[in-house]
XYZ file of C-alpha atoms in Angstrom:
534
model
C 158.423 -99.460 56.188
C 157.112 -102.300 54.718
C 158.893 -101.755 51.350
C 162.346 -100.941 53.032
C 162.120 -104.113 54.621
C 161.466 -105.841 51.376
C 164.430 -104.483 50.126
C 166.505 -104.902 53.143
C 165.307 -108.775 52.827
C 166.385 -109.071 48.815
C 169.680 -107.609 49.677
C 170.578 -109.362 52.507
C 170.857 -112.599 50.570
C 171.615 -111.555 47.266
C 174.544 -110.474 48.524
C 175.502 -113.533 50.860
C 174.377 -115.732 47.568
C 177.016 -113.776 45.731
C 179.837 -114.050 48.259
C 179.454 -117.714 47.694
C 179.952 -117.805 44.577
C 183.259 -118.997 43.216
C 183.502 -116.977 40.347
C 183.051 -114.041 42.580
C 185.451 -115.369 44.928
C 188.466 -116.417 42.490
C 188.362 -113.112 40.327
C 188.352 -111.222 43.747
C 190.953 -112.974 45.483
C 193.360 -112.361 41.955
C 192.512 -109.188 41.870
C 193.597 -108.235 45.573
C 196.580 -110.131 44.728
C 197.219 -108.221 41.427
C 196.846 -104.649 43.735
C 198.952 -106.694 46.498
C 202.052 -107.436 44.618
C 201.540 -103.832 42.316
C 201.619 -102.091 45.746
C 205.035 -104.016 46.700
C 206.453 -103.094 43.592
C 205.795 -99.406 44.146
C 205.956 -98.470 47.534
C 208.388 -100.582 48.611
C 212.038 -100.706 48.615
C 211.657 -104.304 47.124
C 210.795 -103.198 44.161
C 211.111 -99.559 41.620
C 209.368 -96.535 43.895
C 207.299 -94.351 41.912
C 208.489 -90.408 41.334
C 204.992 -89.389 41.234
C 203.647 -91.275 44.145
C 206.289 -89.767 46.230
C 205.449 -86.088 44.850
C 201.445 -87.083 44.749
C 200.228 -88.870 47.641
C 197.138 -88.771 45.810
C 198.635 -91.038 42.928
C 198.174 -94.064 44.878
C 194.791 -94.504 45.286
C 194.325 -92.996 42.056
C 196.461 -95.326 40.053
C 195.303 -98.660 42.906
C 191.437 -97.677 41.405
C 192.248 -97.771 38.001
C 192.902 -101.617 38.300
C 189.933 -102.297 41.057
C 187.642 -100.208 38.448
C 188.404 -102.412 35.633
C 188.723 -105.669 37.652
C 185.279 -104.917 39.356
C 183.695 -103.873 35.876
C 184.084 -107.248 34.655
C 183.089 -109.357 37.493
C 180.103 -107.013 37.725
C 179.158 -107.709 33.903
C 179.347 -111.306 35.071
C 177.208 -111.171 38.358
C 174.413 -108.828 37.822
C 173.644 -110.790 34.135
C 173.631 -113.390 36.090
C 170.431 -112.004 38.247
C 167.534 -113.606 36.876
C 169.139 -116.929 35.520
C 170.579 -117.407 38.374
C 167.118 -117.271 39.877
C 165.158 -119.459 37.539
C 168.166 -121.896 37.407
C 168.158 -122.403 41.297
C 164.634 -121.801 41.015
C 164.048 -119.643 43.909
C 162.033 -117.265 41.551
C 158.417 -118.645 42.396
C 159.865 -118.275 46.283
C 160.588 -114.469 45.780
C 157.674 -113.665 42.856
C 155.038 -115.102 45.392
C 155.861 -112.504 48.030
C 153.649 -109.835 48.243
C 156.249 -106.934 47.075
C 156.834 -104.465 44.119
C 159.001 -104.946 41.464
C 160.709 -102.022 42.561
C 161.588 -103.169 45.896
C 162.778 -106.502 44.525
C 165.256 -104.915 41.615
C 166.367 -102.500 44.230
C 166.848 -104.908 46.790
C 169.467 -106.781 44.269
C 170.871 -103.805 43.242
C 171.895 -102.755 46.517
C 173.096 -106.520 47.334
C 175.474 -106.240 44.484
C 176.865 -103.049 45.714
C 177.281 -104.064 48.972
C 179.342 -106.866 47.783
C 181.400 -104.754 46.058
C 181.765 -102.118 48.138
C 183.494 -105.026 50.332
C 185.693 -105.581 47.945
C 186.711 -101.695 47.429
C 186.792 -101.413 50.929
C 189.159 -104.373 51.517
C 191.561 -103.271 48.458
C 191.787 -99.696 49.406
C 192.874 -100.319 52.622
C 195.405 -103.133 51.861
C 196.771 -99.896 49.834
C 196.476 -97.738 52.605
C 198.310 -99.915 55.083
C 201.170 -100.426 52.103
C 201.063 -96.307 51.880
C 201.145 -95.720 55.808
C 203.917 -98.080 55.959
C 205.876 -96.923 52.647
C 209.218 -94.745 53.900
C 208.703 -93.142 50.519
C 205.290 -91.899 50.528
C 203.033 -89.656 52.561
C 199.915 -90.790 53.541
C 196.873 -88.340 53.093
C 193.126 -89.877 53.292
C 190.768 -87.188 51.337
C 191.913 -88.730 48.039
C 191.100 -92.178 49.313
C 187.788 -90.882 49.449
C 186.961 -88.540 46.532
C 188.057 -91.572 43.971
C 186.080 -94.074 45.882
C 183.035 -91.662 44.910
C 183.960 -90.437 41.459
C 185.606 -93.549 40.101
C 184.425 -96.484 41.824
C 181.005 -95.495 42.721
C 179.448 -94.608 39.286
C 181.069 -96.718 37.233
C 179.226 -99.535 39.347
C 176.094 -98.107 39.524
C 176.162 -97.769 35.493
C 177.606 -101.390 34.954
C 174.623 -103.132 36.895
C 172.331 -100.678 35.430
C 173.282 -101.309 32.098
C 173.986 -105.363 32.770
C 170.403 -105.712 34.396
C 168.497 -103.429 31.185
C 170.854 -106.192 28.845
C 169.901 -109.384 30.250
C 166.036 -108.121 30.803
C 165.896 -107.263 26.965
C 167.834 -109.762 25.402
C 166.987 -112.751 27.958
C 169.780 -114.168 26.868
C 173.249 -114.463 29.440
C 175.505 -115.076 26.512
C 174.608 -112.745 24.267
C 174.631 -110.256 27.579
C 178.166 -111.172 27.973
C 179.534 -110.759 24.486
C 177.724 -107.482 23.989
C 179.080 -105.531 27.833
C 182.549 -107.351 27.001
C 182.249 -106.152 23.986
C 181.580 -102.565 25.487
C 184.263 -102.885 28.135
C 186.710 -103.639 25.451
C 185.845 -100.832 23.110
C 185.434 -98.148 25.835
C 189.365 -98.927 26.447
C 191.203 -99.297 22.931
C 188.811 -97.911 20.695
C 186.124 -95.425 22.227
C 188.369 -93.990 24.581
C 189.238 -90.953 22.989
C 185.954 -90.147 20.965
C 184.336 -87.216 21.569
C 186.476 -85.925 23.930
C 186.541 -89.529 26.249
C 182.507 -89.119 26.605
C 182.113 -92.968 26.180
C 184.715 -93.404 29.254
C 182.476 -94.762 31.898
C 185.375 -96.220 34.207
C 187.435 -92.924 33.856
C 190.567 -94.197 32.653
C 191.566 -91.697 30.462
C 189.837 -88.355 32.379
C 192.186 -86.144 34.059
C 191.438 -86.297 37.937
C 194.798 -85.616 39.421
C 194.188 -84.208 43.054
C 196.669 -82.569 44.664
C 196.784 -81.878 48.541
C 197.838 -78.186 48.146
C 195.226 -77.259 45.059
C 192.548 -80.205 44.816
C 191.602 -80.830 41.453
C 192.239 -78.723 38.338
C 188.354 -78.696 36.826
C 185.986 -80.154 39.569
C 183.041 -79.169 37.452
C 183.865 -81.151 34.706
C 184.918 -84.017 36.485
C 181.350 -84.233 38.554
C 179.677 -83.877 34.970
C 181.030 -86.634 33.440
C 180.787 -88.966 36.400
C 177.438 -87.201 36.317
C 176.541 -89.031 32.746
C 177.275 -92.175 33.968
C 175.963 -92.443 37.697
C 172.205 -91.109 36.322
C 172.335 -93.501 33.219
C 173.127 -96.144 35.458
C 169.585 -95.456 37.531
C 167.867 -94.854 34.311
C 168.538 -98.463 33.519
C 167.663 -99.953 37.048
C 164.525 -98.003 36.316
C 163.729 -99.614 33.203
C 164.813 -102.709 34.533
C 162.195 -102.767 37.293
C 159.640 -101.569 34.303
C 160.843 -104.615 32.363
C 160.501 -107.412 35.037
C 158.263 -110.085 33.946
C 156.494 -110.089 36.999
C 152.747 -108.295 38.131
C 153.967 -104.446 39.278
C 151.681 -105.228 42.634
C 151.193 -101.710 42.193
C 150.700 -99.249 39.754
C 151.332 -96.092 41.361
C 154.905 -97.589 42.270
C 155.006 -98.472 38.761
C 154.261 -94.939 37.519
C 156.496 -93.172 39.644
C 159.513 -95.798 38.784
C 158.676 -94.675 34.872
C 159.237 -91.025 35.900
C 162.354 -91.423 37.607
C 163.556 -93.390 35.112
C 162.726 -90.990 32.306
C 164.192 -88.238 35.008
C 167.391 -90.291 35.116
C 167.950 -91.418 31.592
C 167.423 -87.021 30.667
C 169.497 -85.801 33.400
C 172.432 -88.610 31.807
C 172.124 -87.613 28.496
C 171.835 -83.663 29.349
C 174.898 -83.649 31.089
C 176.493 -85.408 28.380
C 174.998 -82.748 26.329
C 176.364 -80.454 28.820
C 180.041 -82.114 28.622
C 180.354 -82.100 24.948
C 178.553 -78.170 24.740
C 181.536 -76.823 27.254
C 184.476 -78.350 25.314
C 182.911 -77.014 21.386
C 182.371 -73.872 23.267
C 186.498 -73.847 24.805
C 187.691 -74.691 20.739
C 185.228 -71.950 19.632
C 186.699 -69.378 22.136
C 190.052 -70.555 20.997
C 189.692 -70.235 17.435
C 188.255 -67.117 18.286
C 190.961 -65.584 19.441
C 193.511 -66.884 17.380
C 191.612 -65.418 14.732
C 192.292 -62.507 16.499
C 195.286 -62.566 16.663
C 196.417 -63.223 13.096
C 194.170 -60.189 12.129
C 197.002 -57.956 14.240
C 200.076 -60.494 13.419
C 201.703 -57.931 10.890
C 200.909 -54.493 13.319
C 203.726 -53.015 14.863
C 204.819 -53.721 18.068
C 205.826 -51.611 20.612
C 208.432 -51.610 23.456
C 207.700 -52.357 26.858
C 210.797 -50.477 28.667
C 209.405 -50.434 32.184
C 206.226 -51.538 33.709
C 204.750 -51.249 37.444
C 202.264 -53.706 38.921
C 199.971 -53.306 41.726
C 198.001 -56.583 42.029
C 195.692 -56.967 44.839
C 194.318 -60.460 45.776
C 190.997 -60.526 47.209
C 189.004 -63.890 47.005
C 188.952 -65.233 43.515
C 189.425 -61.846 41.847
C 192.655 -59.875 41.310
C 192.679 -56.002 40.611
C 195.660 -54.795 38.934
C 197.250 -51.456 37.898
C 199.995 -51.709 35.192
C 202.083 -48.590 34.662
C 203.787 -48.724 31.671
C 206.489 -46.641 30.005
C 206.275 -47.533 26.028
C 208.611 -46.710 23.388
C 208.904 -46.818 19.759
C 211.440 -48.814 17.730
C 209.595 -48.743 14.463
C 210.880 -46.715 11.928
C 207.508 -45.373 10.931
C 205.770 -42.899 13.830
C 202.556 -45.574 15.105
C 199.361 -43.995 15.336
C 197.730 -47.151 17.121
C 199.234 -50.752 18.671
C 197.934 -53.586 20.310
C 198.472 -54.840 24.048
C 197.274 -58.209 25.343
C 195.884 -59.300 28.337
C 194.071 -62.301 29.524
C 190.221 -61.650 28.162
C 189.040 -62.728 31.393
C 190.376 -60.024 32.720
C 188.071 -56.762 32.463
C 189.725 -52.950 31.795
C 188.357 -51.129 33.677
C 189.870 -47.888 32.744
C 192.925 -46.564 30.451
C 194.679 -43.356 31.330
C 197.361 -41.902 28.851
C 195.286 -42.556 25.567
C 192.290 -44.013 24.308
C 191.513 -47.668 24.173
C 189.112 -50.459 22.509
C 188.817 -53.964 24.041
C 188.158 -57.327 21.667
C 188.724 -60.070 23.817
C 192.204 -60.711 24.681
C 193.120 -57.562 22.115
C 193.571 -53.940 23.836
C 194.718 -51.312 20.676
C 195.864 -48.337 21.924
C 195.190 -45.654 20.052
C 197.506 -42.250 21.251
C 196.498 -38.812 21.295
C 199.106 -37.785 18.814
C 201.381 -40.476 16.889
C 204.315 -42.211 19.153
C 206.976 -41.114 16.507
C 210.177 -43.487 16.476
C 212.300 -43.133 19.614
C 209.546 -41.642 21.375
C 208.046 -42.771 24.697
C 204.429 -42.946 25.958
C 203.212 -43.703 29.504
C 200.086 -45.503 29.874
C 198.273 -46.757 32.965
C 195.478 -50.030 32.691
C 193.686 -51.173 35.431
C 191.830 -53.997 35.172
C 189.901 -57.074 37.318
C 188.284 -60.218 36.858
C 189.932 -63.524 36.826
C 191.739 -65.970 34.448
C 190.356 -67.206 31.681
C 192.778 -70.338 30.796
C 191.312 -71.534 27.628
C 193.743 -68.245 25.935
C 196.612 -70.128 27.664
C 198.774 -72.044 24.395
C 196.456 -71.102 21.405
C 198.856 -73.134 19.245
C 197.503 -76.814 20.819
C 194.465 -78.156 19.162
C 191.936 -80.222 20.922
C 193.910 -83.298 20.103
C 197.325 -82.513 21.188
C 195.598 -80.662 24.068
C 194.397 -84.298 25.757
C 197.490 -85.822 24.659
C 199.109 -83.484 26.692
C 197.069 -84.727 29.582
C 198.451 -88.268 29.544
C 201.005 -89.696 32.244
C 202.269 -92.707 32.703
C 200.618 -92.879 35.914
C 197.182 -91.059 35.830
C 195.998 -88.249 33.875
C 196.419 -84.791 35.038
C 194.577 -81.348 34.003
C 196.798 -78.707 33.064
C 196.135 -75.780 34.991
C 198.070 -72.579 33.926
C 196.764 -70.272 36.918
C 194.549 -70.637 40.582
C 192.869 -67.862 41.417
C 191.281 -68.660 45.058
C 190.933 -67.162 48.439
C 193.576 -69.017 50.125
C 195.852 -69.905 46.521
C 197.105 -67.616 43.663
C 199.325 -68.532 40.734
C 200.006 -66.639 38.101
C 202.433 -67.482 35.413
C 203.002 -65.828 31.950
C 201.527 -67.614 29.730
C 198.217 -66.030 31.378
C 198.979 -62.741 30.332
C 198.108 -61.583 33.787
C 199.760 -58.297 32.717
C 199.431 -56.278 30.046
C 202.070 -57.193 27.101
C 202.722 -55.718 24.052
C 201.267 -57.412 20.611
C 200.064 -60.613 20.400
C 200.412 -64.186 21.516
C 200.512 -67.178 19.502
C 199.638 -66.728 15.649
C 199.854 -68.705 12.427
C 200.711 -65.982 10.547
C 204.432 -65.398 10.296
C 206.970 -65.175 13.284
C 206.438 -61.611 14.654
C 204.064 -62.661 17.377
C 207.461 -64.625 18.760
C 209.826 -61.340 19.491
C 211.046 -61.203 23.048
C 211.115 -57.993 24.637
C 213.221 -57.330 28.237
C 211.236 -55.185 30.721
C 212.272 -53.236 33.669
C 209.711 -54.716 35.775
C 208.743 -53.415 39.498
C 205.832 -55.594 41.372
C 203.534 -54.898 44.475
C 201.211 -57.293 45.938
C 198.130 -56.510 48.170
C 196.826 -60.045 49.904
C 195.476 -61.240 52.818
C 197.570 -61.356 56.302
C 199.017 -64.290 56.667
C 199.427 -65.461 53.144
C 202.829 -64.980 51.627
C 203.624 -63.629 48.043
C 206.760 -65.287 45.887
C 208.024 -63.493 42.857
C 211.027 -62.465 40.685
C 213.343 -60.328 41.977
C 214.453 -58.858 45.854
C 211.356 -59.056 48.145
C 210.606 -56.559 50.861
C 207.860 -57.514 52.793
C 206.287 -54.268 53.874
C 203.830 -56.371 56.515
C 199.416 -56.858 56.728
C 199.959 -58.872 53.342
C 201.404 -56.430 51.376
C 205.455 -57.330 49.399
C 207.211 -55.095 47.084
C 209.268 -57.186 44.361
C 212.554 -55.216 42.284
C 214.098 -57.885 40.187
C 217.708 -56.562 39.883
C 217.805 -57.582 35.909
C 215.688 -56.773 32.701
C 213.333 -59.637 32.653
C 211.502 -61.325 29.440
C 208.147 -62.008 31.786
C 206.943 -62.330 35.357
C 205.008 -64.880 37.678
C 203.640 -64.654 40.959
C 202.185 -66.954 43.685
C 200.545 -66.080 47.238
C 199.847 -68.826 49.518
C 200.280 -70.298 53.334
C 203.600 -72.274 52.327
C 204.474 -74.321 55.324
C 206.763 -77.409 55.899
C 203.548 -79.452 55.915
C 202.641 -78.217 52.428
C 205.724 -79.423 51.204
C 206.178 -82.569 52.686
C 202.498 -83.590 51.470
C 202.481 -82.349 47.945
C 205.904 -80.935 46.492
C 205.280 -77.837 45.507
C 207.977 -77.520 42.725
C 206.303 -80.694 41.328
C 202.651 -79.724 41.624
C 203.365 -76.251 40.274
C 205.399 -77.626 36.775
C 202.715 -80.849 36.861
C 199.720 -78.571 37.135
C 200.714 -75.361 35.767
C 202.230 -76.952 32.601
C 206.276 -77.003 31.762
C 206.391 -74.007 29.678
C 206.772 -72.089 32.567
C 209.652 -69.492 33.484
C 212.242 -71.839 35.086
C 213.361 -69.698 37.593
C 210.445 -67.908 38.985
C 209.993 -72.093 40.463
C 213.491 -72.385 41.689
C 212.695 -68.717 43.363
C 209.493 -70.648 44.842
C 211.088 -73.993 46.193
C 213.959 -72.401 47.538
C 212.564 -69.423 49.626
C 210.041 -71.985 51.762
């Protein structure tokens, strides 16, 4: 008890020493007015609405925390390197050293007086945005997003900024020198570093892609709580060593020991997850190159005709089981003793009726039980199950062009190509949800590129309640289950199942978040077939 009131003591008038100060106060006050006069610009009819604030309600706190991030990063640099000259300047050090407390409660009790102070400041921009957004006859208002960014941008990149600012100054004892090297840092995290390894050095987030939607919530969660991961634990790895490096007695060296493990904790758990961040994205490029080595070892192979094929897909939690029946014919002139199908290699076969099969990956090669001579048909059925594995989605981006494609004028945003949940499905054809004959993308020659049109016949198997949106004239046969008969020859087919309500739509536009999210390659007019039957 005695310790948290230590604490409560240091942070009580750290932070009313800190609203005082005029530096705090002017950068504050022109950085509410910078948000102010952005957020009459943008939500207002006074100045140029924004496209994707109207179709992202989630945009406006995102884009709003971009500039409190980077206007609170600075004036953070400036306060908490301020700490302990501040202290000996005004000397009130002797006041505080004298009191009979640990080092730890004393660094802790300033850190949490700096937050505090700008959590204030958060708090007071986000909901001058809020009021400009409840108030805005363009956009919607929705909360959650308020928030989530709060926690994953805000929050960390503070806690790593004081960390970092009070391990500086308690090193180099030196303000100026503090300043010109986390200036220094600020600047190159945001024109130079930004984009190295993969935007690992990114501590404010500016260039990671955390669009949230209201109808599908972020694209990779997992990543996103990783990197913010790095960045929040660094940050009390630093505090750690700060409280280690006070020139000051410890008053106690169990306190003292237990601050060095924590610390050491902290500063592993930082770096592992960067570890972690950097392992996952080799691993995606390694999978990719995998596979597109795959696919250039099968680029020349025949290719066989995909005259009709039947889906059953059945939904159940984030897993689909599908049976494609398909009729196959030959247009070679040579008889084919073997030819490959793809589907999506997170997708397991389960079985293969019709003719024998091997599985590599995203590579099924049929192999018939005599040759399929030229004008010849063969009927096949594969079922399969599993989910999506999206790395196969656009083999023919590298890494690079891949996070280009991320970038918006207005935020960043993942590129999902398919949701697989309980409540959410989206399929779309770059997936390869289906079986399809040869290969996708290759760098060897053009014959990966030939279109086929398929007489194509779908049935879904969901959950009551949820509706399923396809291609073609629906019957909906009731207890979750549609039939689909597109009345053409199709080149490919997409599917969603969800709850689509009026609420949905007038929170999150669904024809936006779909071609935002699920990429533009998309089949035009499987969207239009979405948009217009809600």
């Amino acid at each position: 008890m005695k310790a948290i009131l230590n604490i409560l003591t240091v942070s009580k008038y750290e932070s009313k020493t800190l609203f005082r100060s005029w530096f705090f106060r002017i950068f504050s006050i022109l950085a509410l007015l910078f948000v102010f006069f952005f957020n009459l610009g943008v939500q207002t009819s006074i100045g140029w609405p924004n496209g994707d604030m109207v179709a992202l309600p989630s945009m406006i706190p995102f884009t709003n925390l971009y500039i409190i991030n980077i206007a609170q990063a600075i004036i953070a640099v400036f306060l908490a390197s301020d700490f302990l000259k501040r202290d000996k300047k005004l000397d009130t050090t002797e006041v505080i050293y004298m009191r009979s407390m640990t080092n730890a409660d004393y660094v802790i009790g300033k850190t949490i007086g700096n937050i505090w102070v700008f959590f204030v400041l958060n708090f007071i921009a986000l909901a001058m945005v809020a009021v400009f957004n409840i108030t805005s006859p363009y956009n919607q208002f929705s909360l959650a997003p308020y928030i989530y960014y709060f926690f994953l941008i805000s929050f960390p990149t503070l806690i790593f900024i004081l960390g970092f600012s009070f391990f500086l100054m308690s090193v180099i004892k030196n303000q100026a020198v503090t300043f010109v090297i986390l200036l220094g840092y600020i600047a190159a995290t945001l024109f130079y570093l930004q984009n190295v390894y993969h935007y690992l050095f990114d501590y404010m987030a500016f260039h990671l892609p955390m669009t949230y939607s209201d109808f599908v919530g972020f694209g990779f969660l997992k990543d996103i709580l990783i990197h913010r991961g790095i960045y929040l634990f660094l940050g009390l790895g630093f505090i750690g060593l700060t409280i280690l490096l006070l020139q000051r007695l410890s008053q106690s060296p169990v306190v003292r020991k237990i601050t060095l493990v924590f610390s050491v904790i902290f500063l592993s758990l930082g770096i592992g997850l960067g570890y972690t961040y950097i392992s996952n994205i080799d691993a995606s490029d390694s999978h990719r190159a995998q596979m597109l080595e795959l696919n250039n070892k099968y680029a020349a192979a025949p290719i066989v005709n995909v005259k009709r094929c039947d889906l059953v897909l059945e939904h159940n939690g984030e897993a689909i089981f599908g049976e494609a029946e398909l009729t196959l014919g030959n247009q070679n002139s040579e008889p084919m003793n073997d030819f490959v199908l793809t589907l999506n290699p997170g997708l397991e076969v389960t079985a293969v009726s019709g003719a024998q099969f091997t599985r590599e990956q995203q590579i099924i090669k049929i192999h018939p039980d005599t040759p399929l001579q030229t004008g010849g048909e063969l009927k096949i059925k594969v079922t399969y199950k599993g989910t999506i594995d999206e790395t196969f989605c656009y083999l023919d981006m590298n890494r690079e062009r891949l996070e280009l494609w991320l970038q918006r004028g207005n935020g960043i945003a993942d590129k999902k190509h398919a949701f697989v949940r309980s409540d959410y499905l989206l399929l779309t054809p770059e997936t390869r949800w289906y079986p399809t004959a040869g290969i996708s993308y290759s760098t060897e020659g053009l014959k990966w590129q030939t279109v086929q049109f398929t007489d194509f016949h779908l049935k879904v198997k969901t959950l009551n309640g949820l509706k399923a949106i396809s291609q073609g004239k629906i019957t909906d046969e009731g207890n979750g289950s549609f039939n689909f008969a597109p009345e053409t020859l199709l080149p490919q087919i997409s599917l969603a199942v969800g709850r689509y309500t009026t609420r949905s739509i007038e929170v999150d536009s669904i024809s936006y978040t779909l071609n935002f999210l699920a990429g533009h390659n998309t089949f035009d007019p499987f969207f239009k077939i979405l948009k217009d039957s809600i």
